[in-house]
Coordinates of C-alpha atoms in Angstrom, one line a residue:
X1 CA 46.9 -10.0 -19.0
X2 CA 49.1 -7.4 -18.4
X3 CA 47.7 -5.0 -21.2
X4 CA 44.1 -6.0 -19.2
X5 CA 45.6 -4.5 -16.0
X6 CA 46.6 -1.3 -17.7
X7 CA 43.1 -1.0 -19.2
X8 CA 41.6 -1.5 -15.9
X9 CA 44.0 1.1 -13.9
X10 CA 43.2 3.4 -16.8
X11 CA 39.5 3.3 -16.9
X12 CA 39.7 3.5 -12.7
X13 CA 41.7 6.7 -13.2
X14 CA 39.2 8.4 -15.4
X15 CA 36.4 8.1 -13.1
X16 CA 37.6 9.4 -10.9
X17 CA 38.4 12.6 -12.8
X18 CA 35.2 12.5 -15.5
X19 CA 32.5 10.9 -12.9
X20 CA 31.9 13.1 -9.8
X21 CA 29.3 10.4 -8.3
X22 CA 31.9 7.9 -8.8
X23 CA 33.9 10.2 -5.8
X24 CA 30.9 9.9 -3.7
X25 CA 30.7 6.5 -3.5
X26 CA 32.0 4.6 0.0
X27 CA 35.7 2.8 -0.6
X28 CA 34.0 -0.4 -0.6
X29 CA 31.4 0.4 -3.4
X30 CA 34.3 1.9 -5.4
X31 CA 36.1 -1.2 -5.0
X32 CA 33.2 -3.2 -6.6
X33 CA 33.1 -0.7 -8.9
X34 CA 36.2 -1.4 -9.9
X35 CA 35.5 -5.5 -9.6
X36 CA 33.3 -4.9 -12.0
X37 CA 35.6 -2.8 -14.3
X38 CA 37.9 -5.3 -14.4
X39 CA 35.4 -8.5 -15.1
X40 CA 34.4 -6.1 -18.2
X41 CA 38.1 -5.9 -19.6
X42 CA 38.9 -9.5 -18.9
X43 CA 35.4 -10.5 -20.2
X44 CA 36.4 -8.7 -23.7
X45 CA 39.6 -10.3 -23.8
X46 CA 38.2 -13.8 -23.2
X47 CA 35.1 -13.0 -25.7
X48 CA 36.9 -11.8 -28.0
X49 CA 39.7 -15.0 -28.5
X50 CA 37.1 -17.6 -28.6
X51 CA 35.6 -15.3 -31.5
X52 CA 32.3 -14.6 -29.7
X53 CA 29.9 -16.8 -28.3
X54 CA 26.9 -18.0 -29.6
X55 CA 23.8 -15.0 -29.5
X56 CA 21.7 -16.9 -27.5
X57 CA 24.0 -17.0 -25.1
X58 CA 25.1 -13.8 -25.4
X59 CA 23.4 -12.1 -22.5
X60 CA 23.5 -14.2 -19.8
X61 CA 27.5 -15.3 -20.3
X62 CA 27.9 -11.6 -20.5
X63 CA 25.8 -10.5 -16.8
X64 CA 27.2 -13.8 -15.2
X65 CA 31.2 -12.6 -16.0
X66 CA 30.9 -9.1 -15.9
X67 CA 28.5 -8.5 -12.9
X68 CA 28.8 -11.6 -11.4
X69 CA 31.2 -10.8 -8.6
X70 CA 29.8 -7.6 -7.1
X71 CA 27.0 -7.8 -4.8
X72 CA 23.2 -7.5 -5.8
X73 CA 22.6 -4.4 -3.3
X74 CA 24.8 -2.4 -6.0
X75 CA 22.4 -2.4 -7.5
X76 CA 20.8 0.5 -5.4
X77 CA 23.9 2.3 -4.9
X78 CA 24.6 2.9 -8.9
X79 CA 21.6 4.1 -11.1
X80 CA 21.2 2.6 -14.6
X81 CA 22.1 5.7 -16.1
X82 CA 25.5 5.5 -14.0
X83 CA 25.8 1.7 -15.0
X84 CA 25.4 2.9 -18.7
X85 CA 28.3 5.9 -18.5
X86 CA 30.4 3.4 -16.6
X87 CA 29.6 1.0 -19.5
X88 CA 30.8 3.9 -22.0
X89 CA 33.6 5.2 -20.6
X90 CA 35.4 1.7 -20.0
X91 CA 34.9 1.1 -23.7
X92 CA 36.8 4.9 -24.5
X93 CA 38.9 3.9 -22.7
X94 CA 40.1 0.6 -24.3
X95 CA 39.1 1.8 -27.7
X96 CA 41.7 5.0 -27.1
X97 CA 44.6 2.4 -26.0
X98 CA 43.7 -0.7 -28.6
X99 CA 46.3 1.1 -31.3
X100 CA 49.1 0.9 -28.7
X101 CA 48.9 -2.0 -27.3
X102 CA 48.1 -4.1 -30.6
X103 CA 49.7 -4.4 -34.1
X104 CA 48.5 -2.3 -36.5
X105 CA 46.9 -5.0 -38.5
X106 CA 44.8 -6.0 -35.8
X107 CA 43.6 -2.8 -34.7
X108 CA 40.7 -2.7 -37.2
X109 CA 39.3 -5.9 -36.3
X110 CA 39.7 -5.3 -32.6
X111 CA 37.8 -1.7 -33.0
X112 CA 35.0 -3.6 -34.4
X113 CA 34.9 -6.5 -32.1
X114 CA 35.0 -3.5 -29.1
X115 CA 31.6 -2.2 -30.4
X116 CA 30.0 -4.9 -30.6
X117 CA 30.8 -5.9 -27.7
X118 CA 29.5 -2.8 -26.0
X119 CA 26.6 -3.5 -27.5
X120 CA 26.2 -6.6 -26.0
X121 CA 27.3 -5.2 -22.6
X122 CA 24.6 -2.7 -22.7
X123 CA 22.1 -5.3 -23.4
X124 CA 23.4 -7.4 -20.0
X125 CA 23.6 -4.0 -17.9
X126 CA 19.8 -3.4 -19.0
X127 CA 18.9 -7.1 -18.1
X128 CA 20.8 -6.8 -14.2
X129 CA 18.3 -4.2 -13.7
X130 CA 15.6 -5.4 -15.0
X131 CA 15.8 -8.4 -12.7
X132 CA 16.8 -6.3 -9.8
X133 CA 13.7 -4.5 -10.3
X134 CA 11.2 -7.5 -11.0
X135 CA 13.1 -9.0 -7.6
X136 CA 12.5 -5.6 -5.9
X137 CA 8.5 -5.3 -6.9
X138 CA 8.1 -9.2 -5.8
X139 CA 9.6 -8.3 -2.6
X140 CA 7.7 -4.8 -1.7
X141 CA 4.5 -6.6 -2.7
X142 CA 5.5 -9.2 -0.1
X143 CA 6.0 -6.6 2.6
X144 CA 3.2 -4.5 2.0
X145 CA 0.7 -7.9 1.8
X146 CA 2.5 -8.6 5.3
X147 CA 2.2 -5.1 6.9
X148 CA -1.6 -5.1 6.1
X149 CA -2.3 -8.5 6.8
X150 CA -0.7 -7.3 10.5
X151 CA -2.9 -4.6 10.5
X152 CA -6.0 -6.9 10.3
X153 CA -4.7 -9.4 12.9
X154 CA -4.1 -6.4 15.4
X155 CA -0.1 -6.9 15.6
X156 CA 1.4 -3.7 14.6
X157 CA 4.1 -3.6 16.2
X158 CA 7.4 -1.1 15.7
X159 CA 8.6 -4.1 12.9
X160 CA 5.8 -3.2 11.0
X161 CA 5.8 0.2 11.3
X162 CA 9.1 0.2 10.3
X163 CA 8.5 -1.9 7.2
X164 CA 5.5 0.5 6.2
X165 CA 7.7 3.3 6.4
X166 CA 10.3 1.2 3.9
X167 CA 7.4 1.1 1.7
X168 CA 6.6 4.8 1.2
X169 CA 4.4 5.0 4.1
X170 CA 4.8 8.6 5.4
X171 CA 2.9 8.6 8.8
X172 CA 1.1 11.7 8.6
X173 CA -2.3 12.1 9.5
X174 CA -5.0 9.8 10.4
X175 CA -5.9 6.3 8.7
X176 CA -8.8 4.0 7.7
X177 CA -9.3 0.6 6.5
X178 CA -11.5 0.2 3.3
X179 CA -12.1 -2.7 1.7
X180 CA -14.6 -4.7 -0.6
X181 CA -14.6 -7.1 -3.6
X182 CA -11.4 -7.6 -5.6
X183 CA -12.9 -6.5 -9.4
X184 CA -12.6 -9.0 -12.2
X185 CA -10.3 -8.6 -15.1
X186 CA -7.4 -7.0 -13.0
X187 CA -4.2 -8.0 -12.1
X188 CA -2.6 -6.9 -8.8
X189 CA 0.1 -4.8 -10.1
X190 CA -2.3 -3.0 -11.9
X191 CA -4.8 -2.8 -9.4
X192 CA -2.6 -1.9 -6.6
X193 CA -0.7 0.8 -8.9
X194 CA -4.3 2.3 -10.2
X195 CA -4.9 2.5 -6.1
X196 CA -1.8 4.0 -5.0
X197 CA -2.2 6.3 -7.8
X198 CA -5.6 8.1 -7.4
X199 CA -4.7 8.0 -3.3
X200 CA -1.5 10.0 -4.4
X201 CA -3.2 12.6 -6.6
X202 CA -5.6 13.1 -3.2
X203 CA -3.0 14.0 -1.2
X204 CA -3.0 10.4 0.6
X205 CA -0.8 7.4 2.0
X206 CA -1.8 3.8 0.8
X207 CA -1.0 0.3 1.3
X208 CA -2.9 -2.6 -1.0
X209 CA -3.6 -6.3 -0.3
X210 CA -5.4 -9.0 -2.1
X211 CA -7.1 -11.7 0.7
X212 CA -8.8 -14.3 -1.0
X213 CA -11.7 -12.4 -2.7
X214 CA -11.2 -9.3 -0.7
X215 CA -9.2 -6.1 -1.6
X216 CA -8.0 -4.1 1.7
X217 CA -7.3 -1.0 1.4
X218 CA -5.0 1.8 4.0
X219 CA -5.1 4.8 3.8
X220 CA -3.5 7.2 5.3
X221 CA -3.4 10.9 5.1
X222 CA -7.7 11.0 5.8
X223 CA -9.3 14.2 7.0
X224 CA -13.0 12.5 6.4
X225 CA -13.0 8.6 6.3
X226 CA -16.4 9.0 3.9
X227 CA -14.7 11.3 1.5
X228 CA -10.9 9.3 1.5
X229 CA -13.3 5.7 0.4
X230 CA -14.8 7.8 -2.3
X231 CA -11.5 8.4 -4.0
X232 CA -10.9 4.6 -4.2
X233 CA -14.1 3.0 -4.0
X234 CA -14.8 2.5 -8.2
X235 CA -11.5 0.5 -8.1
X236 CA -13.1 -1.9 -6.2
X237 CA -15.6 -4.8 -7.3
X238 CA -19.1 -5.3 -7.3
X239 CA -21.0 -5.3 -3.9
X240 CA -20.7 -3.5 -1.3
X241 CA -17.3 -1.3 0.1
X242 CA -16.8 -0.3 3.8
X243 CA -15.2 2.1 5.3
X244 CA -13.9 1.6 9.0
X245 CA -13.5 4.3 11.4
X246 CA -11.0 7.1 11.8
X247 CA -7.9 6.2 13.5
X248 CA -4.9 7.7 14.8
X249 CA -2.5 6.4 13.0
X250 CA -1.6 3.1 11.6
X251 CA -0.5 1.7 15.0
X252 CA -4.4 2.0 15.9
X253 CA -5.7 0.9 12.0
X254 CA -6.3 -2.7 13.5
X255 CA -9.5 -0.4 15.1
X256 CA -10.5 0.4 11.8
X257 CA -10.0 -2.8 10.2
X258 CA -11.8 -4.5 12.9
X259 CA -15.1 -2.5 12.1
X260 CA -14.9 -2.7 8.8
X261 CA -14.0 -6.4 8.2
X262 CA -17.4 -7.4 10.8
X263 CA -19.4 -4.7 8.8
X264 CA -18.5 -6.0 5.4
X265 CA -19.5 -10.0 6.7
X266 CA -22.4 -8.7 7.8
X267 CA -23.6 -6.0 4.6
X268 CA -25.4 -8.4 3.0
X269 CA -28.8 -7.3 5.6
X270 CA -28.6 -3.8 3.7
X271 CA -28.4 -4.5 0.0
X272 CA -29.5 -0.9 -0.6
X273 CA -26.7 0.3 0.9
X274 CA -24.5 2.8 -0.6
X275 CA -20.9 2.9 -1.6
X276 CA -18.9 3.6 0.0
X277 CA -20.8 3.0 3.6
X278 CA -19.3 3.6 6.7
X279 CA -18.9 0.3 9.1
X280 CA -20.7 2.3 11.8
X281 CA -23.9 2.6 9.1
X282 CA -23.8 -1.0 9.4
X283 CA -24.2 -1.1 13.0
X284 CA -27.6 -3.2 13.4
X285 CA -26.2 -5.6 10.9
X286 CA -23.3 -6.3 12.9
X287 CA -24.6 -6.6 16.2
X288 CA -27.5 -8.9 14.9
X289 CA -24.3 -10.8 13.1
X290 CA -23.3 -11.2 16.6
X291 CA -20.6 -8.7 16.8
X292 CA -19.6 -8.0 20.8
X293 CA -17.8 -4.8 19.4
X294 CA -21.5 -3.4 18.0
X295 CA -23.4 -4.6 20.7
X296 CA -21.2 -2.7 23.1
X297 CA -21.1 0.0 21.1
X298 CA -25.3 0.3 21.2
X299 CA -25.1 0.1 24.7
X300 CA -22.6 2.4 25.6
X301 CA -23.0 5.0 23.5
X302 CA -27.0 5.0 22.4
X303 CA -28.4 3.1 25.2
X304 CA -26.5 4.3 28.1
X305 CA -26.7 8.3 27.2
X306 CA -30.3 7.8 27.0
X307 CA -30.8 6.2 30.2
X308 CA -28.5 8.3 32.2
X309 CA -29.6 11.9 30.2
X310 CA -33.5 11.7 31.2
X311 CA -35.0 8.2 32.1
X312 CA -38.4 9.8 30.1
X313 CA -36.5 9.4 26.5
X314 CA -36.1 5.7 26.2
X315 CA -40.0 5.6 27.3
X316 CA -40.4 8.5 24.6
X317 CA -38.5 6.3 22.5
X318 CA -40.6 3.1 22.8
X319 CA -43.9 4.7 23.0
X320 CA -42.9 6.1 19.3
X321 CA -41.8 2.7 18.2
X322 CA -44.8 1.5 19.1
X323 CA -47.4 4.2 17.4
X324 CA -45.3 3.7 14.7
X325 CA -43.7 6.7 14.8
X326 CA -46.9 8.7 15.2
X327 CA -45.8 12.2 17.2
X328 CA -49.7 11.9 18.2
X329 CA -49.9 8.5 19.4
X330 CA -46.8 8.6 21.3
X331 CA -48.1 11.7 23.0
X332 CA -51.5 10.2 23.9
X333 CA -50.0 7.2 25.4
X334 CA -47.7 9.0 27.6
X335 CA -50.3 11.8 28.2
X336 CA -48.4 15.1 27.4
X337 CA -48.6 17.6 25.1
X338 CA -47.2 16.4 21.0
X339 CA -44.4 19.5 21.3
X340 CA -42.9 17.7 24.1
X341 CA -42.5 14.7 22.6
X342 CA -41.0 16.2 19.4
X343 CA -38.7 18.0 21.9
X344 CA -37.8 14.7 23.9
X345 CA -36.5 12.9 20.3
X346 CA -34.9 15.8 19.5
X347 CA -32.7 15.3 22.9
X348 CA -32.4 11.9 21.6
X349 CA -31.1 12.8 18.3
X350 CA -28.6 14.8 19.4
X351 CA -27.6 12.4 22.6
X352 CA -26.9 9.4 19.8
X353 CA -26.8 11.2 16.9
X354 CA -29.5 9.1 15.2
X355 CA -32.7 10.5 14.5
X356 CA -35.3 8.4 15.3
X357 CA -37.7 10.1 12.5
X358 CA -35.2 8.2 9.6
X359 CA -35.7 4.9 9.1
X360 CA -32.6 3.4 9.2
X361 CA -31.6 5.3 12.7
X362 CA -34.8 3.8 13.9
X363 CA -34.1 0.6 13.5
X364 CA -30.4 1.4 15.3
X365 CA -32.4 3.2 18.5
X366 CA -34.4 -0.2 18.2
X367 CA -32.3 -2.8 18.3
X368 CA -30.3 -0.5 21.2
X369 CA -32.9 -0.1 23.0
X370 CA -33.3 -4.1 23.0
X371 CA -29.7 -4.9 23.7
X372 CA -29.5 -2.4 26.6
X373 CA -32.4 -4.1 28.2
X374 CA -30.8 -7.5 28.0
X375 CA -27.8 -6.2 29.4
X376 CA -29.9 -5.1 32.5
X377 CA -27.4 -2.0 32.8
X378 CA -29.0 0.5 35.1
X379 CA -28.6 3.7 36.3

């Protein structure tokens, strides 16, 4: 036991001299460095009179005696590489003193013993990190399913942010929501990776979670919420794949999510629509879904403008709904001249931004036009 103490101080001392990270480390890291140092000489010793244990049993015998003791967040602090030159230097060390502390006849035996041993050691050291890393991906997939399910339920608070930003999540920019169909035939691991991937090589942020049969999607980073869906949106499953609206930041994404999550329950009314589609192309569907959030919407910002811009453009508007979108029917019923009513939906069109000549913006002014009278909002 003596001769294990000397091994110990000596390996101890050439760290120090032969490992400049080993200097960097805090006193109580080098301390567990040095636990673990120890384990690994006494471990030998102990292997070595009992002749070797049985292969199968090799590994774990090994990890549980010679890494046992320290603590699992070592794991961080000490790369693999470092682990491994550790590893090596420990066995210099005893290899270099075996001749004088041993008799000579032994020393051939115990030189071969020491390699294989080190051999074996290797073989634990690669295991602990394997482990630490399988623990380490089961955890960040935990915390990243948890920060975007808080996203959808509108609770991001600090917490969250804070465990985004643990993730990778560098808070630049502005952030959607998208989300459709998990795809068949994928795992998550490779799905998420495959998302976080193609989001990196565009410049963007993202954060991946599997709900039941729906794939959510945050990215963040977005200069066009269109565009950032495009990069994703053939990772994503058959049917349809929404993109919410712009928001500030991911404090705000439950704004996004919101849209998108009402627009994607209710896509099914547009089968022809494409992908990626934003949540606010999906605004008729929603509000006939009975979504408060697009029926407000239709009113304040289509209905109301019209009203309060010139009362003549919602009777424009319905008398062109009604002549089926005839410029000369609509101009006959309200008796003026066909210009002026091409000028009047042209005020309308750039009020809502719909124009009422495309079909699908007609049947938004429509169904705004209905909703705003129900409301009886007035001027």
């Amino acid at each position: 036991m003596r001769s294990t103490g000397a091994l110990s101080t000596a390996a101890m001392a050439r760290m120090e001299t032969d490992m400049p990270w080993f200097r960097e480390l805090s006193a109580q890291d080098r301390s567990w460095v040095g636990v673990i140092v120890q384990a690994g000489v006494r471990s030998f010793v102990d292997w070595y009179r009992d002749e070797g244990p049985a292969p199968d049993r090799v590994g774990r015998e090994l990890a549980a005696s010679v890494f046992g003791a320290a603590p699992r967040a070592l794991a961080g602090v000490i790369t693999l590489q470092q682990t491994v030159d550790l590893v090596r230097l420990s066995i210099e060390v005893v290899e270099s003193n075996v001749d004088t502390l041993l008799d000579p006849a032994d020393a051939p035996a115990v030189h071969a013993a020491v390699l294989r041993y080190a051999r074996e050691v290797a073989f634990a050291t690669a295991e602990v990190y394997a482990r630490a890393a399988e623990l380490r991906g089961a955890w960040d997939a935990r915390l990243e399913a948890l920060v975007v399910d808080s996203v959808l339920r509108s609770e991001t608070d600090e917490a969250v942010l804070s465990r985004a930003s643990a993730l990778g999540w560098a808070a630049r920019g502005e952030v959607v929501v998208v989300l459709g169909d998990v795809p068949a035939q994928r795992t998550e691991t490779d799905l998420f990776d495959a998302v976080r991937r193609v989001a990196r090589a565009a410049g963007m942020d993202a954060l991946c979670a599997v709900q039941g049969d729906r794939l959510v999607v945050l990215l963040g980073g977005v200069t066009d919420a269109r565009e950032a869906a495009g990069v994703v949106v053939d990772l994503f499953g058959e049917g349809p794949v929404i993109v919410g609206p712009v928001a500030e930041d991911l404090s705000q994404a439950h704004v996004s999510a919101r849209a998108a999550v009402s627009a994607h329950r209710s896509a099914s009314g547009w089968p022809e629509a494409p992908r990626p589609v934003s949540s606010s192309d999906l605004l008729p569907e929603r509000a006939l879904a009975g979504d408060g959030h697009a029926r407000r919407h239709l009113i304040e910002e289509v209905y109301l403008p019209l009203l309060q811009a010139r009362g003549t453009l919602i009777e424009t508007l319905a008398a062109y709904f009604q002549t089926s979108g005839s410029i000369e029917g609509t101009a006959r019923a309200l008796f003026v001249h066909p210009n002026t009513v091409r000028y009047r939906l042209r005020q309308a069109a750039d009020l809502t931004g719909f124009t009422p000549s495309v079909a699908r913006d007609r049947l938004t002014l429509e169904i705004a036009l209905v909703l705003g009278r129900q409301s009886g909002r007035e001027l």
